Coordinates of C-alpha atoms in Angstrom, one line a residue:
M13 CA -33.2 7.9 3.2
L14 CA -30.9 10.3 3.3
D15 CA -29.9 11.8 -0.2
A16 CA -26.2 12.6 -1.0
E17 CA -24.5 13.2 -4.4
I18 CA -21.8 11.4 -3.5
V19 CA -21.7 8.5 -1.0
V20 CA -18.0 7.2 0.1
V21 CA -18.2 4.3 2.2
G22 CA -15.2 3.5 4.7
A23 CA -13.2 5.9 6.4
G24 CA -9.8 4.3 6.3
A25 CA -6.9 6.0 3.7
A26 CA -8.9 5.4 0.7
G27 CA -12.3 7.3 1.8
L28 CA -10.7 9.7 3.8
S29 CA -8.5 10.6 1.0
L30 CA -10.8 11.0 -1.3
A31 CA -13.3 12.9 1.0
H32 CA -10.2 15.0 1.7
R33 CA -10.2 16.1 -2.4
L34 CA -14.0 16.4 -2.8
P35 CA -15.4 19.9 -3.5
A36 CA -17.7 21.6 -1.0
A37 CA -19.6 22.7 -4.4
A38 CA -20.8 20.6 -6.8
P39 CA -20.5 21.2 -10.6
H40 CA -23.1 24.9 -11.9
G41 CA -22.5 26.0 -8.0
A42 CA -25.1 23.4 -6.4
A43 CA -24.1 22.4 -3.3
S44 CA -22.4 19.3 -3.0
S45 CA -23.8 16.3 -0.4
V46 CA -21.0 14.2 0.7
V47 CA -21.8 11.4 3.1
L48 CA -18.6 9.6 4.8
V49 CA -19.6 5.8 6.6
D50 CA -17.6 4.7 8.7
P51 CA -18.2 1.3 10.9
P52 CA -18.9 1.6 14.2
P53 CA -15.5 1.2 16.5
G54 CA -15.2 -2.8 16.7
P55 CA -13.8 -5.5 14.2
L56 CA -15.3 -3.8 10.9
R57 CA -12.5 -0.9 11.8
P58 CA -9.0 -1.7 10.4
P59 CA -6.3 -1.9 13.3
R60 CA -4.0 1.1 13.6
R61 CA -1.1 1.1 10.8
T62 CA 1.7 2.7 9.0
W63 CA 1.9 3.7 5.9
C64 CA 4.9 5.0 3.8
F65 CA 5.7 6.2 0.0
W66 CA 7.9 8.9 -1.7
E67 CA 7.5 11.6 -3.0
A68 CA 9.0 15.2 -4.2
G69 CA 8.4 18.7 -2.6
C70 CA 5.4 19.6 -0.2
G71 CA 2.7 17.3 0.0
R72 CA -1.1 17.4 1.2
F73 CA -0.1 15.2 4.3
D74 CA 3.2 16.6 5.3
R75 CA 1.4 18.1 8.4
A76 CA 0.8 14.1 9.7
A77 CA 4.1 12.6 8.6
T78 CA 6.0 11.2 11.8
A79 CA 9.3 11.3 9.9
T80 CA 10.5 12.0 6.2
W81 CA 14.2 10.7 4.8
E82 CA 16.1 11.5 1.9
W83 CA 18.4 8.4 2.1
L84 CA 17.3 4.9 1.6
R85 CA 19.6 1.5 2.7
V86 CA 19.5 -1.9 1.3
H87 CA 21.8 -4.6 3.1
G88 CA 22.7 -8.3 0.7
R89 CA 22.6 -11.3 2.5
D90 CA 26.0 -11.0 3.0
G91 CA 26.4 -7.5 4.6
T92 CA 27.1 -5.4 1.4
A93 CA 24.9 -2.2 1.9
V94 CA 24.3 -0.2 -1.0
R95 CA 23.1 3.4 -0.2
R96 CA 20.9 5.6 -2.3
H97 CA 19.9 9.9 -1.9
I98 CA 16.6 10.0 -3.4
A99 CA 16.3 13.8 -3.5
P100 CA 14.4 15.8 -4.5
A101 CA 12.1 12.8 -3.7
R102 CA 11.5 12.2 -0.2
Y103 CA 10.6 8.8 2.1
K104 CA 7.7 9.9 3.8
M105 CA 6.0 7.8 7.0
I106 CA 2.8 8.4 8.1
R107 CA 0.6 6.8 11.2
S108 CA -3.1 6.6 10.8
D109 CA -3.8 7.7 14.1
D110 CA -2.3 10.9 12.8
F111 CA -3.4 10.8 9.4
E112 CA -6.9 10.6 10.7
A113 CA -7.1 13.2 13.2
L114 CA -5.3 15.4 10.2
V115 CA -8.0 14.8 7.9
E116 CA -10.8 15.0 10.5
R117 CA -9.4 18.7 11.2
D118 CA -9.9 19.8 8.0
L119 CA -13.0 18.4 6.9
K120 CA -14.7 19.5 10.4
D121 CA -17.6 22.1 9.7
R122 CA -17.0 21.3 5.8
P123 CA -20.4 22.7 4.0
G124 CA -21.9 19.6 2.5
L125 CA -20.1 16.7 4.5
R126 CA -21.7 14.4 6.5
R127 CA -19.9 11.6 8.3
I128 CA -22.0 8.8 10.2
E129 CA -21.0 5.8 11.8
A130 CA -23.0 2.4 10.2
T131 CA -22.3 -0.7 8.6
V132 CA -22.8 -1.0 4.6
G133 CA -24.7 -4.0 3.6
A134 CA -26.3 -4.5 0.3
V135 CA -25.8 -1.4 -2.4
T136 CA -28.2 -1.4 -5.4
V137 CA -28.8 0.9 -8.3
L138 CA -32.6 1.7 -8.4
P139 CA -33.9 2.5 -12.0
D140 CA -34.5 5.9 -11.4
A141 CA -30.0 5.6 -12.2
T142 CA -29.7 6.8 -8.1
V143 CA -27.7 3.7 -6.0
R144 CA -29.7 2.5 -2.4
V145 CA -26.8 2.2 -0.2
A146 CA -28.5 -0.2 2.8
A147 CA -26.7 0.4 6.4
T148 CA -27.2 0.0 10.3
D149 CA -25.9 1.8 13.0
A150 CA -24.1 0.4 16.2
S151 CA -27.9 -0.1 17.7
G152 CA -29.1 -2.4 14.9
A153 CA -31.2 0.5 13.6
P154 CA -31.2 0.7 9.7
V155 CA -29.9 3.6 8.1
G156 CA -30.8 4.1 4.5
L157 CA -28.3 6.5 1.7
R158 CA -29.4 7.0 -1.9
A159 CA -26.6 8.9 -4.2
R160 CA -25.7 9.6 -7.3
W161 CA -22.2 7.7 -6.7
V162 CA -20.8 5.5 -4.4
F163 CA -17.2 5.0 -3.8
D164 CA -16.7 1.6 -1.6
S165 CA -13.6 1.4 -0.1
R166 CA -14.4 -2.2 1.6
P167 CA -11.8 -4.9 0.9
P168 CA -13.4 -7.8 -1.5
D169 CA -15.1 -11.1 -0.2
R170 CA -12.3 -12.6 -1.9
L171 CA -9.5 -11.7 -4.5
P172 CA -10.0 -11.4 -8.2
A173 CA -9.2 -14.9 -9.9
A174 CA -5.5 -14.5 -10.5
R175 CA -2.0 -16.2 -12.2
T176 CA -0.2 -16.0 -9.0
R177 CA -0.8 -14.6 -5.6
L178 CA 2.1 -14.1 -2.2
L179 CA 1.3 -12.5 0.9
Q180 CA 3.6 -9.4 2.1
H181 CA 3.4 -10.1 5.6
F182 CA 4.7 -8.5 8.4
R183 CA 5.0 -7.7 12.3
G184 CA 6.7 -4.7 13.3
W185 CA 7.8 -3.1 17.0
F186 CA 8.1 0.1 17.9
V187 CA 10.9 0.4 19.6
R188 CA 13.4 2.3 22.5
T189 CA 16.5 1.4 22.8
E190 CA 19.4 2.0 25.8
R191 CA 22.1 3.2 23.1
P192 CA 21.9 5.0 20.5
A193 CA 21.1 2.2 18.0
F194 CA 19.5 3.6 15.0
D195 CA 21.2 6.2 11.9
P196 CA 17.5 8.7 11.9
G197 CA 18.8 10.1 8.4
V198 CA 18.7 6.6 6.7
V199 CA 15.6 3.8 5.6
D200 CA 16.9 0.4 5.9
L201 CA 14.5 -0.5 3.2
M202 CA 15.3 -4.1 2.5
D203 CA 17.6 -5.9 5.4
F204 CA 18.1 -9.4 3.9
R205 CA 20.7 -10.0 6.7
T206 CA 17.8 -12.4 8.4
A207 CA 17.0 -16.1 8.2
Q208 CA 15.6 -17.0 4.7
P209 CA 12.8 -19.0 4.6
R210 CA 12.5 -21.9 2.1
R211 CA 10.3 -20.1 0.0
G212 CA 9.8 -16.8 -0.9
L213 CA 12.1 -14.5 0.8
S214 CA 12.4 -12.4 3.9
F215 CA 14.3 -8.8 5.6
G216 CA 14.1 -6.4 7.9
Y217 CA 12.8 -3.0 7.3
V218 CA 13.8 0.0 9.9
L219 CA 11.8 3.3 10.0
P220 CA 14.5 5.4 12.3
T221 CA 13.0 8.2 14.3
G222 CA 15.4 9.3 16.0
R223 CA 19.1 7.6 17.7
H224 CA 17.3 5.7 20.1
T225 CA 13.5 5.1 18.4
A226 CA 12.1 3.4 15.5
L227 CA 10.2 1.1 13.8
V228 CA 11.5 -2.3 13.5
E229 CA 9.9 -4.9 10.9
Y230 CA 10.3 -8.7 9.7
T231 CA 8.9 -9.4 6.4
E232 CA 8.3 -12.3 4.3
F233 CA 7.1 -12.7 0.4
G234 CA 5.8 -16.4 1.1
P235 CA 2.5 -18.5 1.0
A236 CA 1.5 -17.9 4.4
P237 CA 1.8 -15.8 7.4
L238 CA 3.6 -16.8 10.6
T239 CA 2.3 -17.0 13.9
T240 CA 3.2 -13.9 16.2
E241 CA 5.3 -15.9 18.1
A242 CA 7.4 -16.8 15.2
Y243 CA 7.2 -13.0 14.1
D244 CA 8.5 -12.0 17.4
G245 CA 11.3 -14.7 17.1
A246 CA 12.4 -13.0 13.8
L247 CA 12.3 -9.9 15.2
E248 CA 14.3 -10.9 18.2
D249 CA 16.9 -12.3 15.9
Y250 CA 17.2 -9.5 13.9
T251 CA 17.4 -7.1 16.3
R252 CA 19.7 -8.7 18.7
R253 CA 22.1 -10.1 16.2
V254 CA 22.0 -8.4 13.4
L255 CA 20.9 -4.3 14.5
R256 CA 22.6 -5.5 17.6
T257 CA 20.2 -2.8 19.8
G258 CA 21.1 -4.2 22.9
A259 CA 18.4 -3.6 25.8
M260 CA 15.3 -2.1 24.5
E261 CA 11.9 -1.7 25.1
V262 CA 9.0 -2.7 22.7
L263 CA 6.6 0.2 22.9
S264 CA 3.8 -0.9 20.7
T265 CA 3.3 -3.1 17.4
E266 CA 1.8 -3.7 14.3
Q267 CA 1.2 -6.4 12.0
G268 CA -0.8 -7.2 8.6
V269 CA -1.0 -9.2 5.6
I270 CA -1.2 -7.5 1.9
P271 CA -1.8 -9.8 -0.7
M272 CA 0.5 -9.3 -3.5
T273 CA -1.3 -10.5 -6.6
D274 CA -1.9 -10.4 -10.9
A275 CA -5.5 -10.7 -10.5
V276 CA -7.3 -7.8 -12.1
F277 CA -9.7 -5.9 -10.0
D278 CA -12.6 -4.5 -11.2
R279 CA -12.8 -0.7 -10.3
R280 CA -16.7 -0.6 -11.1
A281 CA -18.5 -2.8 -8.5
G282 CA -20.3 -5.8 -10.4
G283 CA -19.9 -4.1 -13.5
C284 CA -22.2 -1.0 -12.3
D285 CA -21.3 2.9 -13.9
R286 CA -22.7 4.2 -10.7
V287 CA -20.8 2.0 -7.6
F288 CA -16.7 2.1 -7.7
R289 CA -14.0 0.2 -5.9
I290 CA -11.6 2.6 -4.4
G291 CA -8.0 2.0 -2.5
V292 CA -7.2 -1.5 -1.9
A293 CA -10.4 -3.2 -3.3
G294 CA -10.0 -0.8 -6.5
G295 CA -6.1 -2.3 -7.3
A296 CA -4.5 0.1 -5.9
T297 CA -1.6 -2.2 -4.3
R298 CA 1.2 -2.4 -6.3
A299 CA 1.2 -6.1 -6.4
S300 CA 5.3 -6.2 -6.7
T301 CA 5.7 -3.9 -4.0
G302 CA 2.7 -3.7 -1.8
Y303 CA 2.9 0.0 -1.4
T304 CA -0.5 1.7 -1.9
F305 CA -0.7 4.8 -0.2
A306 CA 0.7 6.6 -3.1
A307 CA -1.2 4.9 -5.8
V308 CA -4.4 6.0 -3.7
Q309 CA -3.5 9.5 -3.9
R310 CA -3.5 9.4 -7.8
Q311 CA -7.0 8.2 -7.5
S312 CA -8.5 10.3 -5.3
E313 CA -7.3 13.2 -7.3
A314 CA -8.7 11.9 -10.4
V315 CA -11.8 11.0 -9.2
A316 CA -12.3 14.5 -7.4
R317 CA -11.2 16.5 -11.1
A318 CA -13.9 14.6 -12.3
V319 CA -16.1 15.6 -10.1
R320 CA -15.6 19.0 -10.3
A321 CA -15.9 18.9 -14.1
G322 CA -19.0 17.4 -13.9
R323 CA -17.6 13.9 -15.9
R324 CA -18.4 10.7 -14.7
P325 CA -15.9 9.9 -12.0
V326 CA -14.6 6.2 -12.9
P327 CA -11.6 6.0 -10.7
P328 CA -8.4 5.3 -13.5
P329 CA -6.0 2.5 -13.1
A330 CA -3.8 2.3 -10.1
H331 CA -0.7 1.4 -12.5
P332 CA -0.6 1.3 -15.5
A333 CA -0.8 -1.7 -17.9
R334 CA 2.6 -2.7 -18.7
A335 CA 3.6 -1.8 -15.1
R336 CA 0.8 -4.5 -14.3
W337 CA 2.6 -7.1 -16.4
M338 CA 6.0 -6.7 -14.9
D339 CA 4.6 -7.2 -11.4
A340 CA 2.8 -10.3 -12.7
V341 CA 6.3 -11.8 -14.3
L342 CA 8.0 -11.1 -10.7
L343 CA 5.5 -12.6 -8.9
R344 CA 5.3 -15.7 -10.9
A345 CA 9.5 -15.7 -11.1
L346 CA 9.6 -15.9 -7.3
D347 CA 6.7 -17.9 -6.7
T348 CA 8.1 -20.4 -9.0
G349 CA 11.8 -20.2 -7.5
R350 CA 13.3 -19.4 -11.2
V351 CA 14.9 -16.3 -9.7
D352 CA 16.5 -15.6 -6.3
G353 CA 14.5 -12.6 -4.4
P354 CA 17.3 -11.4 -2.6
D355 CA 19.9 -11.6 -5.1
L356 CA 17.3 -9.4 -7.4
F357 CA 16.2 -6.7 -5.6
F358 CA 19.6 -5.8 -3.9
R359 CA 21.1 -6.0 -7.8
L360 CA 18.6 -3.3 -8.8
F361 CA 19.3 -1.1 -6.1
D362 CA 22.7 -1.7 -6.2
R363 CA 22.9 -1.4 -10.5
V364 CA 20.2 1.0 -10.9
P365 CA 20.5 4.9 -10.8
A366 CA 18.1 5.9 -7.8
A367 CA 15.8 8.4 -9.3
R368 CA 15.0 5.8 -12.4
L369 CA 14.4 2.9 -9.9
L370 CA 11.1 5.3 -8.0
R371 CA 10.0 6.2 -11.4
F372 CA 10.2 2.2 -12.2
L373 CA 8.4 1.4 -9.0
D374 CA 6.0 4.0 -9.2
G375 CA 5.0 2.7 -12.9
G376 CA 6.4 6.4 -14.4
S377 CA 8.9 5.1 -16.3
R378 CA 9.2 5.0 -19.9
L379 CA 9.3 2.0 -22.0
S380 CA 13.6 2.4 -22.7
E381 CA 13.8 2.8 -18.7
D382 CA 12.3 -0.6 -18.2
L383 CA 14.3 -2.3 -20.4
A384 CA 17.1 -0.7 -19.0
V385 CA 16.3 -2.2 -15.4
G386 CA 15.3 -5.2 -17.5
V387 CA 18.3 -6.0 -18.5
R388 CA 20.0 -5.3 -14.1
V389 CA 17.6 -8.8 -13.2
P390 CA 18.8 -12.4 -14.5
V391 CA 17.3 -12.1 -17.9
L392 CA 16.7 -15.8 -19.0
P393 CA 14.5 -17.2 -16.1
M394 CA 12.4 -13.6 -16.5
L395 CA 11.8 -14.2 -20.2
R396 CA 11.1 -17.4 -19.7
T397 CA 8.3 -16.7 -17.1
A398 CA 7.2 -13.8 -19.6
A399 CA 6.8 -16.2 -22.5
E400 CA 4.7 -19.0 -20.0
L401 CA 2.3 -16.5 -18.6
P402 CA 0.1 -16.0 -21.3
W403 CA -0.8 -19.8 -21.1
L404 CA -1.2 -19.9 -17.7
P405 CA -4.9 -19.6 -16.2
R406 CA -6.8 -17.4 -13.5
R407 CA -8.0 -19.5 -10.8
H408 CA -9.7 -18.5 -7.6
L409 CA -6.5 -19.3 -5.4
P410 CA -7.3 -20.7 -1.7
V411 CA -6.4 -18.9 1.3
R412 CA -2.7 -20.6 2.4

């Protein structure tokens, strides 16, 4: 049995971010012991992916950033464009391989930290208030771990009960074009010149890394993912017809599905005060946008501060209660078709000052700012949705 102060299950964004912040020494000068458990290579490891977020000034993981920008652009369906300068904030792009390499370099030889490869099974609280983590290594041999605290970033077996759930599903191409087709200073955050689905909405998303290179994604908010062939058809249409890229080479691809739900995620696994869920499993994904990375950093920093202070390290809610309620209203309004999604998002970027909108999207805006944003959206449909929301039951919605 390997004893530790803390076991972190999963070495994705949440697990690595927390391990990167945990102190090398426990309170009162005792040697800290952190075990980071990563599944062996195989289907349990997440695929390569890209994370984006915005922040002001230098960030903890800037050394891993592929690119940063201070201009964002949104295109309406008719081609009208809105550009917003977000300085002093910058929009940052980090690829998972670069992030993992940076964290691995920083954690290498850190005293009190051990990293192992194992598949975690049952997590059980023992009578002495420690937690036993049962696992097996790549050969199938048992690995026993015991800790005071466990932070589990594994995806839940099923999502909590919810009133509404949409899926943000996407496929992206990393491309190189023959002619200079991109503006490396501007991110196309939402480009609604894509063919719109019958239900939900779609948009193009362009992260230029040079005049000839970019990550170009086709994204939908809707009930179900598409086939790979359908995504590629949509990307072909968007790059050729809308972006007019001309001849290009697809260097690599990425694809994913992010649940957008008003479910309440329990940060205590099974209600236990010793085992906590972090990352997506702990509700870090913003329901209305799908952004996760910045909330993971806020949760990780709060947990690390609690550990350093010797307090119970319960991860705080990733987003304020008022932001979660507004997300629930928006998701319901989109799912029922009461609001036109492309029109709503274009209005927000067109009519709300950039700094206020970013605070709103981060959940850091004041009530007066929320009200100022609220009057920029279709008021009557949103009020109708808000009025009905408390009466809707939460259900375990099937995968569609």
